[in-house]
PDB file of C-alpha atoms and ligand atoms in Angstrom:
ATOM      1  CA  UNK A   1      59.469 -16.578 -57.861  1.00 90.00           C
ATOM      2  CA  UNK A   2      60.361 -12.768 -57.814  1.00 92.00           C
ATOM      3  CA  UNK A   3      58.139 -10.118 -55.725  1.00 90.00           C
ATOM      4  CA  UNK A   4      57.494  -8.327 -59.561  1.00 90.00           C
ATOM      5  CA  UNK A   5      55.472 -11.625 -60.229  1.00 95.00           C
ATOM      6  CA  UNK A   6      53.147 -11.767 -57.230  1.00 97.00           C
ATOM      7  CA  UNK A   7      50.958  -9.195 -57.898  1.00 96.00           C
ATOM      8  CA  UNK A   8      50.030 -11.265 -61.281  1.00 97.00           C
ATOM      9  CA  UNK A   9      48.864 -14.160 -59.108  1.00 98.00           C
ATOM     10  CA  UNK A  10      47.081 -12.189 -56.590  1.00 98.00           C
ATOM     11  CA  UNK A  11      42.758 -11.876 -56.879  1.00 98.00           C
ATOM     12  CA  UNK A  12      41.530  -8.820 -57.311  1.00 97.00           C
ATOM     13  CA  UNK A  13      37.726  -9.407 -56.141  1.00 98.00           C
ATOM     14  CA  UNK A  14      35.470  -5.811 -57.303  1.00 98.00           C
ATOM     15  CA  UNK A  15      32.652  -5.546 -55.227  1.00 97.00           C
ATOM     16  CA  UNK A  16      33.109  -7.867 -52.860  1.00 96.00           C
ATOM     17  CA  UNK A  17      32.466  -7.656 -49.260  1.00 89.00           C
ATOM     18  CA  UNK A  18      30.835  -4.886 -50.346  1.00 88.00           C
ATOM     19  CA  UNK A  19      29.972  -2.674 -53.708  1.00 92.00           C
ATOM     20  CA  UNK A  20      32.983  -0.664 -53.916  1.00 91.00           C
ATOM     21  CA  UNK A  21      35.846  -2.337 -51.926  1.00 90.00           C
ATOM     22  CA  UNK A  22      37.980  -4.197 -53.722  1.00 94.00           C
ATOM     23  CA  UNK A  23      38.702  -7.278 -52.279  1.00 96.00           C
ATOM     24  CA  UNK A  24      42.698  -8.748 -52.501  1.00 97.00           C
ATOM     25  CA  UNK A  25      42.108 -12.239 -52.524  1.00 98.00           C
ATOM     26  CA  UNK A  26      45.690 -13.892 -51.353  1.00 98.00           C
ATOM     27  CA  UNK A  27      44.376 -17.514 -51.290  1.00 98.00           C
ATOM     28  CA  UNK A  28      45.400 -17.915 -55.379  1.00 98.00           C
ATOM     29  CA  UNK A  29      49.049 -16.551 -53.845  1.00 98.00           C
ATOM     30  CA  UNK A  30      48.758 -18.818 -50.741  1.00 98.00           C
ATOM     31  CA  UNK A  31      48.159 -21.646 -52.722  1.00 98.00           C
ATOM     32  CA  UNK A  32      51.658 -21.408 -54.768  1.00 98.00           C
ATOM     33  CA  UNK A  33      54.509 -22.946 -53.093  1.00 98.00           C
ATOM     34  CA  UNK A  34      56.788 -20.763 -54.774  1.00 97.00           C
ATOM     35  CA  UNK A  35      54.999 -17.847 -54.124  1.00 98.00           C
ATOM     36  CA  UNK A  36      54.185 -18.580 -50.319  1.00 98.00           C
ATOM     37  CA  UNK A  37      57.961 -19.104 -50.067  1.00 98.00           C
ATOM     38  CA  UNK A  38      59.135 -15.985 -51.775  1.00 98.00           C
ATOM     39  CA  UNK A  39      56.668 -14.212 -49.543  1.00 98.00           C
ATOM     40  CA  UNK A  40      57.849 -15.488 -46.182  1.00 98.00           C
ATOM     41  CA  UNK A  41      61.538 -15.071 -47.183  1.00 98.00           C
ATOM     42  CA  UNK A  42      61.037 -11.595 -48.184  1.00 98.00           C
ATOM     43  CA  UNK A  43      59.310 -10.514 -44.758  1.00 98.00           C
ATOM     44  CA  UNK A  44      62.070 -12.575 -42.852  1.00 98.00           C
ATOM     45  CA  UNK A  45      64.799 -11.157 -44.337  1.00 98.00           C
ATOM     46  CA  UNK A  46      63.551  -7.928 -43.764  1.00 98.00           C
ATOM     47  CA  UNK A  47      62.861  -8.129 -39.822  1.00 98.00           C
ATOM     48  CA  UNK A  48      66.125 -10.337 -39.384  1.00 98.00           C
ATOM     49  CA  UNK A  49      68.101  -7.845 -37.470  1.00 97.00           C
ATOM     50  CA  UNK A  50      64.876  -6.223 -35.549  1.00 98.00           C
ATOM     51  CA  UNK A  51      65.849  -8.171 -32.299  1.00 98.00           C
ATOM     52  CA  UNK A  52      62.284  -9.618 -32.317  1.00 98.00           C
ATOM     53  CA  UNK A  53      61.147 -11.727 -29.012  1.00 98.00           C
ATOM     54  CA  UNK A  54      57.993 -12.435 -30.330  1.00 98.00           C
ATOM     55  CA  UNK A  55      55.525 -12.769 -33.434  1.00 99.00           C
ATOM     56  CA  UNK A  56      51.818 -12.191 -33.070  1.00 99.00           C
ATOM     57  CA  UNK A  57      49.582 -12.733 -35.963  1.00 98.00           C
ATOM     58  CA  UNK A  58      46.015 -11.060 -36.324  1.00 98.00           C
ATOM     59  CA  UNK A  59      42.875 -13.555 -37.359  1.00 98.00           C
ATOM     60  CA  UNK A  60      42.746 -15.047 -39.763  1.00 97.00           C
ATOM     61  CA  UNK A  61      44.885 -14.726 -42.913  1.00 97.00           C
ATOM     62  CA  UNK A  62      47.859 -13.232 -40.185  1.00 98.00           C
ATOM     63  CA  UNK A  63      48.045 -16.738 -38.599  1.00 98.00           C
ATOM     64  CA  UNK A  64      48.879 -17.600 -42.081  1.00 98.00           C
ATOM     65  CA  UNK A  65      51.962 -15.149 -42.459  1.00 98.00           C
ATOM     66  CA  UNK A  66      52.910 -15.253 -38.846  1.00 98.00           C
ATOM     67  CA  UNK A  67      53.642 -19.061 -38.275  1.00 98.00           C
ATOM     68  CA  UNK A  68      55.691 -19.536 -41.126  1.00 98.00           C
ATOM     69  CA  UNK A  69      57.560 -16.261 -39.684  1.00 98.00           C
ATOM     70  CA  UNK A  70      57.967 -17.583 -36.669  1.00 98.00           C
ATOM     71  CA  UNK A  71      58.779 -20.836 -37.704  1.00 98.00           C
ATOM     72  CA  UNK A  72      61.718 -19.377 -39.842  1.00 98.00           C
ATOM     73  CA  UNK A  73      62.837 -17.160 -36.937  1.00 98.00           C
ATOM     74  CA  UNK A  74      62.716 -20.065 -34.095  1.00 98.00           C
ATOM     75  CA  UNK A  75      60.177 -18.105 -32.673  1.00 98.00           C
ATOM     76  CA  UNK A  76      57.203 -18.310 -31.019  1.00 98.00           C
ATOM     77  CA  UNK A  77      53.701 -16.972 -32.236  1.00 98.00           C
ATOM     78  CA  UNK A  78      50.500 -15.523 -30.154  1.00 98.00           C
ATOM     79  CA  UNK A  79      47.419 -15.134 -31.982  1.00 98.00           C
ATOM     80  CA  UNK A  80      45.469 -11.856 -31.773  1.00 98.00           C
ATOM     81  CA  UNK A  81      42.050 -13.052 -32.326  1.00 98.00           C
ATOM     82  CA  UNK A  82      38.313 -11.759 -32.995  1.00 97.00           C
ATOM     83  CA  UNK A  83      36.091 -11.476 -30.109  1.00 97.00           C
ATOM     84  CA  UNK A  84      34.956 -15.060 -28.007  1.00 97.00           C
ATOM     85  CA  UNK A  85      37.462 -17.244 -29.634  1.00 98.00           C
ATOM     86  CA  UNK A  86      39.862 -17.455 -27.003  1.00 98.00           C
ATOM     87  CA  UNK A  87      39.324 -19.691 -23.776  1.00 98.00           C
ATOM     88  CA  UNK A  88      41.160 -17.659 -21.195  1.00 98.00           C
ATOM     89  CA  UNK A  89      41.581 -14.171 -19.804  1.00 98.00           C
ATOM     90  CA  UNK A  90      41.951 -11.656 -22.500  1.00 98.00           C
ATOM     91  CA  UNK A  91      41.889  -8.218 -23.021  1.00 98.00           C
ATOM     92  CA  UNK A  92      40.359  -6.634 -25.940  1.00 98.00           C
ATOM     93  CA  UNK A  93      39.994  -3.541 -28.416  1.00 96.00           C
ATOM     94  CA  UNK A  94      37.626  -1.948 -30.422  1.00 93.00           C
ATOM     95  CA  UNK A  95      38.516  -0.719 -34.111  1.00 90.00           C
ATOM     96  CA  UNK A  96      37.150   0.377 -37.181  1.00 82.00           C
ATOM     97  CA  UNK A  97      37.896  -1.431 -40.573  1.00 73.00           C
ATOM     98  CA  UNK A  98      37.289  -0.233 -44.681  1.00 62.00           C
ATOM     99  CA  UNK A  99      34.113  -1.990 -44.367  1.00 62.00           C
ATOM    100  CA  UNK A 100      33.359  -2.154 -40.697  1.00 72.00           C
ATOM    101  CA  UNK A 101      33.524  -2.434 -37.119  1.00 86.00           C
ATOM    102  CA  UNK A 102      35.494  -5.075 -35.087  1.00 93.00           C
ATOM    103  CA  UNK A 103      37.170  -5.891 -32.071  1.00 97.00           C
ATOM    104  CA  UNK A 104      40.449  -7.905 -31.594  1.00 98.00           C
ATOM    105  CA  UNK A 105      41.327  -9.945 -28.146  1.00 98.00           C
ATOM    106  CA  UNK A 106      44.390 -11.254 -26.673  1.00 98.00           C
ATOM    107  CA  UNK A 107      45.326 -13.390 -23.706  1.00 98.00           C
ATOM    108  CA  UNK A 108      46.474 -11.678 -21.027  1.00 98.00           C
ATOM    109  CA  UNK A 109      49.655 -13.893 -20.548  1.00 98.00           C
ATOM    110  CA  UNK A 110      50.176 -13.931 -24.521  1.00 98.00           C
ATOM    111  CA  UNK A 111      53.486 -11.595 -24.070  1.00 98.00           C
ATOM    112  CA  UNK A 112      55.661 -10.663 -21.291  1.00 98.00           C
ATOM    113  CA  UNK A 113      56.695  -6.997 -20.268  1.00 98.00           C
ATOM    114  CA  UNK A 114      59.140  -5.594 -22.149  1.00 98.00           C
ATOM    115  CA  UNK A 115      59.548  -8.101 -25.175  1.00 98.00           C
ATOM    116  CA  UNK A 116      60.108  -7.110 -28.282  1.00 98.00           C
ATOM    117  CA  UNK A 117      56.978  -8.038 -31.050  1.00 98.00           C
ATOM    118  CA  UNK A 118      56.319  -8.221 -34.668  1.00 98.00           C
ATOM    119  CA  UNK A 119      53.003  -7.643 -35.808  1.00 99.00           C
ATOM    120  CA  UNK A 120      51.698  -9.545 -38.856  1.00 99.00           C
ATOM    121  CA  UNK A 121      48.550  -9.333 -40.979  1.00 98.00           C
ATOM    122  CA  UNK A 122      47.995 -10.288 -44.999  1.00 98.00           C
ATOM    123  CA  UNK A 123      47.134  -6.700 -45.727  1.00 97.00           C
ATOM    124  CA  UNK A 124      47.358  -3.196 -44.672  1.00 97.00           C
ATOM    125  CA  UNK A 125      43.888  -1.292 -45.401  1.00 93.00           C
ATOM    126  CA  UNK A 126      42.771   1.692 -43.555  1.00 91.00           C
ATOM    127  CA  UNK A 127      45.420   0.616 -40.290  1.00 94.00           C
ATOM    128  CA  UNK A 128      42.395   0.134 -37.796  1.00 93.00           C
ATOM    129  CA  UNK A 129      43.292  -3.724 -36.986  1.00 95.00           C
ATOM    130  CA  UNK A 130      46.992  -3.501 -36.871  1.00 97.00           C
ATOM    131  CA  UNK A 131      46.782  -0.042 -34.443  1.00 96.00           C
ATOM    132  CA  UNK A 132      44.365  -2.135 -32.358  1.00 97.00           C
ATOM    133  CA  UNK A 133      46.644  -5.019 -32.432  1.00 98.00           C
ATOM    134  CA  UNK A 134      49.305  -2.607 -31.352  1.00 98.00           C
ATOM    135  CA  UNK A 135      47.597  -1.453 -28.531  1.00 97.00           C
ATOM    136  CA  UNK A 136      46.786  -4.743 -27.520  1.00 98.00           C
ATOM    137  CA  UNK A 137      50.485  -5.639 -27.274  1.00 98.00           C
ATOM    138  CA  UNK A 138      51.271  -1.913 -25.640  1.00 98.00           C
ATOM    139  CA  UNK A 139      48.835  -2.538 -22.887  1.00 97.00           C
ATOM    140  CA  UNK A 140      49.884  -5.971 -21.619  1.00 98.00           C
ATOM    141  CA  UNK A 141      53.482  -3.698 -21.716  1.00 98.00           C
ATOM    142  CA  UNK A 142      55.527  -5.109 -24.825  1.00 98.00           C
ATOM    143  CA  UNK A 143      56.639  -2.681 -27.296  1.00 98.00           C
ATOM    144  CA  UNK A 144      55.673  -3.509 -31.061  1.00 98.00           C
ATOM    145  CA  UNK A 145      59.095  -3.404 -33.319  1.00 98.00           C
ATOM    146  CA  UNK A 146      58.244  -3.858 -36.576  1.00 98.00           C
ATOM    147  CA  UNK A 147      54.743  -4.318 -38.678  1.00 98.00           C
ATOM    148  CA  UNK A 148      54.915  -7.155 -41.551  1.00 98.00           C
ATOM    149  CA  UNK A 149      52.168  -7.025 -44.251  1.00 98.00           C
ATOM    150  CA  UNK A 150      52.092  -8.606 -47.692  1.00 98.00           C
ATOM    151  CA  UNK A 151      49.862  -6.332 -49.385  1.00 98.00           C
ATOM    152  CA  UNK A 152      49.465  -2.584 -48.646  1.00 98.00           C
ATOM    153  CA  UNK A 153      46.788   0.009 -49.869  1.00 97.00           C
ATOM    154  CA  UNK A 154      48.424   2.680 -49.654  1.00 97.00           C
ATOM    155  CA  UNK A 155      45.555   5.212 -50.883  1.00 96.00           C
ATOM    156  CA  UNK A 156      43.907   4.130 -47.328  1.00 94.00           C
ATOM    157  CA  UNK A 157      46.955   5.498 -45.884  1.00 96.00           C
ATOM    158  CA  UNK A 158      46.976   2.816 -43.080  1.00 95.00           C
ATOM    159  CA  UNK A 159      50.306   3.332 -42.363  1.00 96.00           C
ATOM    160  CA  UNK A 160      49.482   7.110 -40.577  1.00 97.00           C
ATOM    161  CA  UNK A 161      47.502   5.177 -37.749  1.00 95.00           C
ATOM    162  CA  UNK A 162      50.619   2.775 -37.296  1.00 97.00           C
ATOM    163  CA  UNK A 163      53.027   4.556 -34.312  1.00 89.00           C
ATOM    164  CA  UNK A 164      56.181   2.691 -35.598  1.00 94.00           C
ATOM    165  CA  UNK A 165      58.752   3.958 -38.227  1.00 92.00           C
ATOM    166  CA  UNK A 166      59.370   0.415 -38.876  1.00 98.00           C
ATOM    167  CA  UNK A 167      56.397  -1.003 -41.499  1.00 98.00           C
ATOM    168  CA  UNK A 168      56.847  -3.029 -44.222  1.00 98.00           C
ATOM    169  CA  UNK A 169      54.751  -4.428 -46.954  1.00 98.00           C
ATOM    170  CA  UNK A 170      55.892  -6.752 -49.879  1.00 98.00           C
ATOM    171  CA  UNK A 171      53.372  -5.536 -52.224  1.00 97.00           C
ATOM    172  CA  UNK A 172      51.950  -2.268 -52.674  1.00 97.00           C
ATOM    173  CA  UNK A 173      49.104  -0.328 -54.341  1.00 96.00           C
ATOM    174  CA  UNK A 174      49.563   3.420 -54.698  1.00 94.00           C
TER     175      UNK A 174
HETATM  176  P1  AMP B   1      42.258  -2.322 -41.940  1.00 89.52           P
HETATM  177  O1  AMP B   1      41.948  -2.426 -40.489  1.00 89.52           O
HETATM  178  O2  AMP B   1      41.342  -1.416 -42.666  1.00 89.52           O
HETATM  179  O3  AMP B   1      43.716  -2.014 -42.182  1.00 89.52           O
HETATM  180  O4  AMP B   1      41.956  -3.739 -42.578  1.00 89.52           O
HETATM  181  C1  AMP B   1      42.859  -4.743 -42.506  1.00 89.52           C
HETATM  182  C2  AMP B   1      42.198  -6.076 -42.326  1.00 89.52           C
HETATM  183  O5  AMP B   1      41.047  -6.249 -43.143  1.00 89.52           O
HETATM  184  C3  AMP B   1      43.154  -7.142 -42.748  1.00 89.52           C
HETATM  185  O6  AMP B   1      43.101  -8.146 -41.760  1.00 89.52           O
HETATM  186  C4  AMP B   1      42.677  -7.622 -44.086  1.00 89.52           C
HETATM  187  O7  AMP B   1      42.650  -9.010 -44.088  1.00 89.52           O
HETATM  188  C5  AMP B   1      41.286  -7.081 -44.248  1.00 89.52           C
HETATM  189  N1  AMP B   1      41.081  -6.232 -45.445  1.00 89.52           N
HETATM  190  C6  AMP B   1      40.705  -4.932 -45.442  1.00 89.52           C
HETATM  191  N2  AMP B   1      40.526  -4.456 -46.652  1.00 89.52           N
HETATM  192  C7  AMP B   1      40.830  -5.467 -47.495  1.00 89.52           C
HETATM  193  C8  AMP B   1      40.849  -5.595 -48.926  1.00 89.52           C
HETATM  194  N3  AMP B   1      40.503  -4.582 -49.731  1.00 89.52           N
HETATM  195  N4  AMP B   1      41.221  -6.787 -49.442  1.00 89.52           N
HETATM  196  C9  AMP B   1      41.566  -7.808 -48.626  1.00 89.52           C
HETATM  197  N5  AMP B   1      41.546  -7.756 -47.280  1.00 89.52           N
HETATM  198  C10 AMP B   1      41.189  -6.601 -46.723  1.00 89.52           C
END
C-alpha cells in the first residue's frame, strides 16, 4: 500500500472524546496488514541511520508502533506507561493533553545513561505526552534521537514543544 492511501483508511471520529476534538481512529489502519506494514516500513526506514540504542513506546496505541519498530531494528522496547501500571520503581511526569490532563511513568532502570532513544506514539496532538516522554528519558540521562509518529496535527503545533530537530510523522494534517 502507498502512504497517499492511508489517510483513506484512517477514522475520522467528530466529537468524540469530546464535542469538538476530532478523534483519528487508527484501529481501521491497524487492522490492514498492508497498511500496518507500509506504516512500520516507512518509520524504519526513516530512523535507520539515527544510531538508535533504544525504542520506547508511550501507552497505549505507541506499544503498537514501537514493537514492530523494534522488532524490525533488533531492538529492544521500554514502555512509557500511564500512572500505577508499572510494578517497580518509576519515575513520573505530569502533562497536559488536547483534551486533558495526564501523567506518564517509567522504570527507573528502563534506559541506561547515555543511550541513544526513539520515541514513538500513534499521533502527534498538542506535543504534551511526547515532551513528557522526553523528559522522562532526559532525566534517567539518555538523550532522545528521533520522535516517530504516524499521524500529526499539525494545527496543534505539537512539534514546537518537541526539543529535537529530528520528528517525523507519516501522515499529516495541516
Ligand atoms: P498530545 O499530548 O496532545 O500530543 O496528544 C497525544 C496523545 O493523545 C497520543 O497518545 C494520541 O494517542 C492521543 N490523541 C490526542 N489527540 C488525538 C486525536 N485527535 N485523535 C487521536 N488521538 C489523539
Amino acid at each position: 500500500m502507498l502512504v497517499s492511501d492511508l489517510k483513506n483508511i484512517i477514522r475520522e471520529v467528530p466529537d468524540y472524546p469530546k464535542p469538538g476534538i476530532v478523534f483519528y481512529d487508527l484501529t481501521t489502519l491497524f487492522k490492514n496488514g498492508g497498511a500496518f506494514r507500509t506504516v512500520i516500513e516507512r518509520l524504519a526506514e526513516r530512523f535507520r541511520e539515527d544510531k538508535i540504542d533504544m525504542v520506547v513506546g508511550i501507552e497505549a496505541r505507541g506499544f503498537m508502533l514501537a514493537a514492530a519498530l523494534a522488532y524490525e531494528y533488533g531492538l529492544g522496547i521500554v514502555p512509557v506507561r500511564k500512572p500505577g501500571k508499572l510494578p517497580w520503581r518509576i519515575t513520573g511526569e505530569d502533562y497536559t493533553l488536547e483534551y486533558g490532563q495526564g501523567r506518564l511513568e517509567v522504570h527507573e532502570d528502563a534506559v541506561e545513561k547515555g543511550q541513544r532513544v526513539l520515541i514513538v506514539d500513534d499521533v502527534l496532538a498538542t506535543g504534551g505526552t511526547a515532551a513528557a516522554t522526553g523528559r522522562l528519558i532526559n532525566r534517567l540521562g539518555a538523550s532522545v534521537c528521533g520522535y516517530a509518529f504516524l499521524v500529526e496535527l499539525c494545527f496543534l503545533n505539537g512539534r514546537d514543544l518537541l526539543r529535537s530537530d529530528n520528528v517525523f510523522s507519516l501522515i499529516s494534517y495541516p
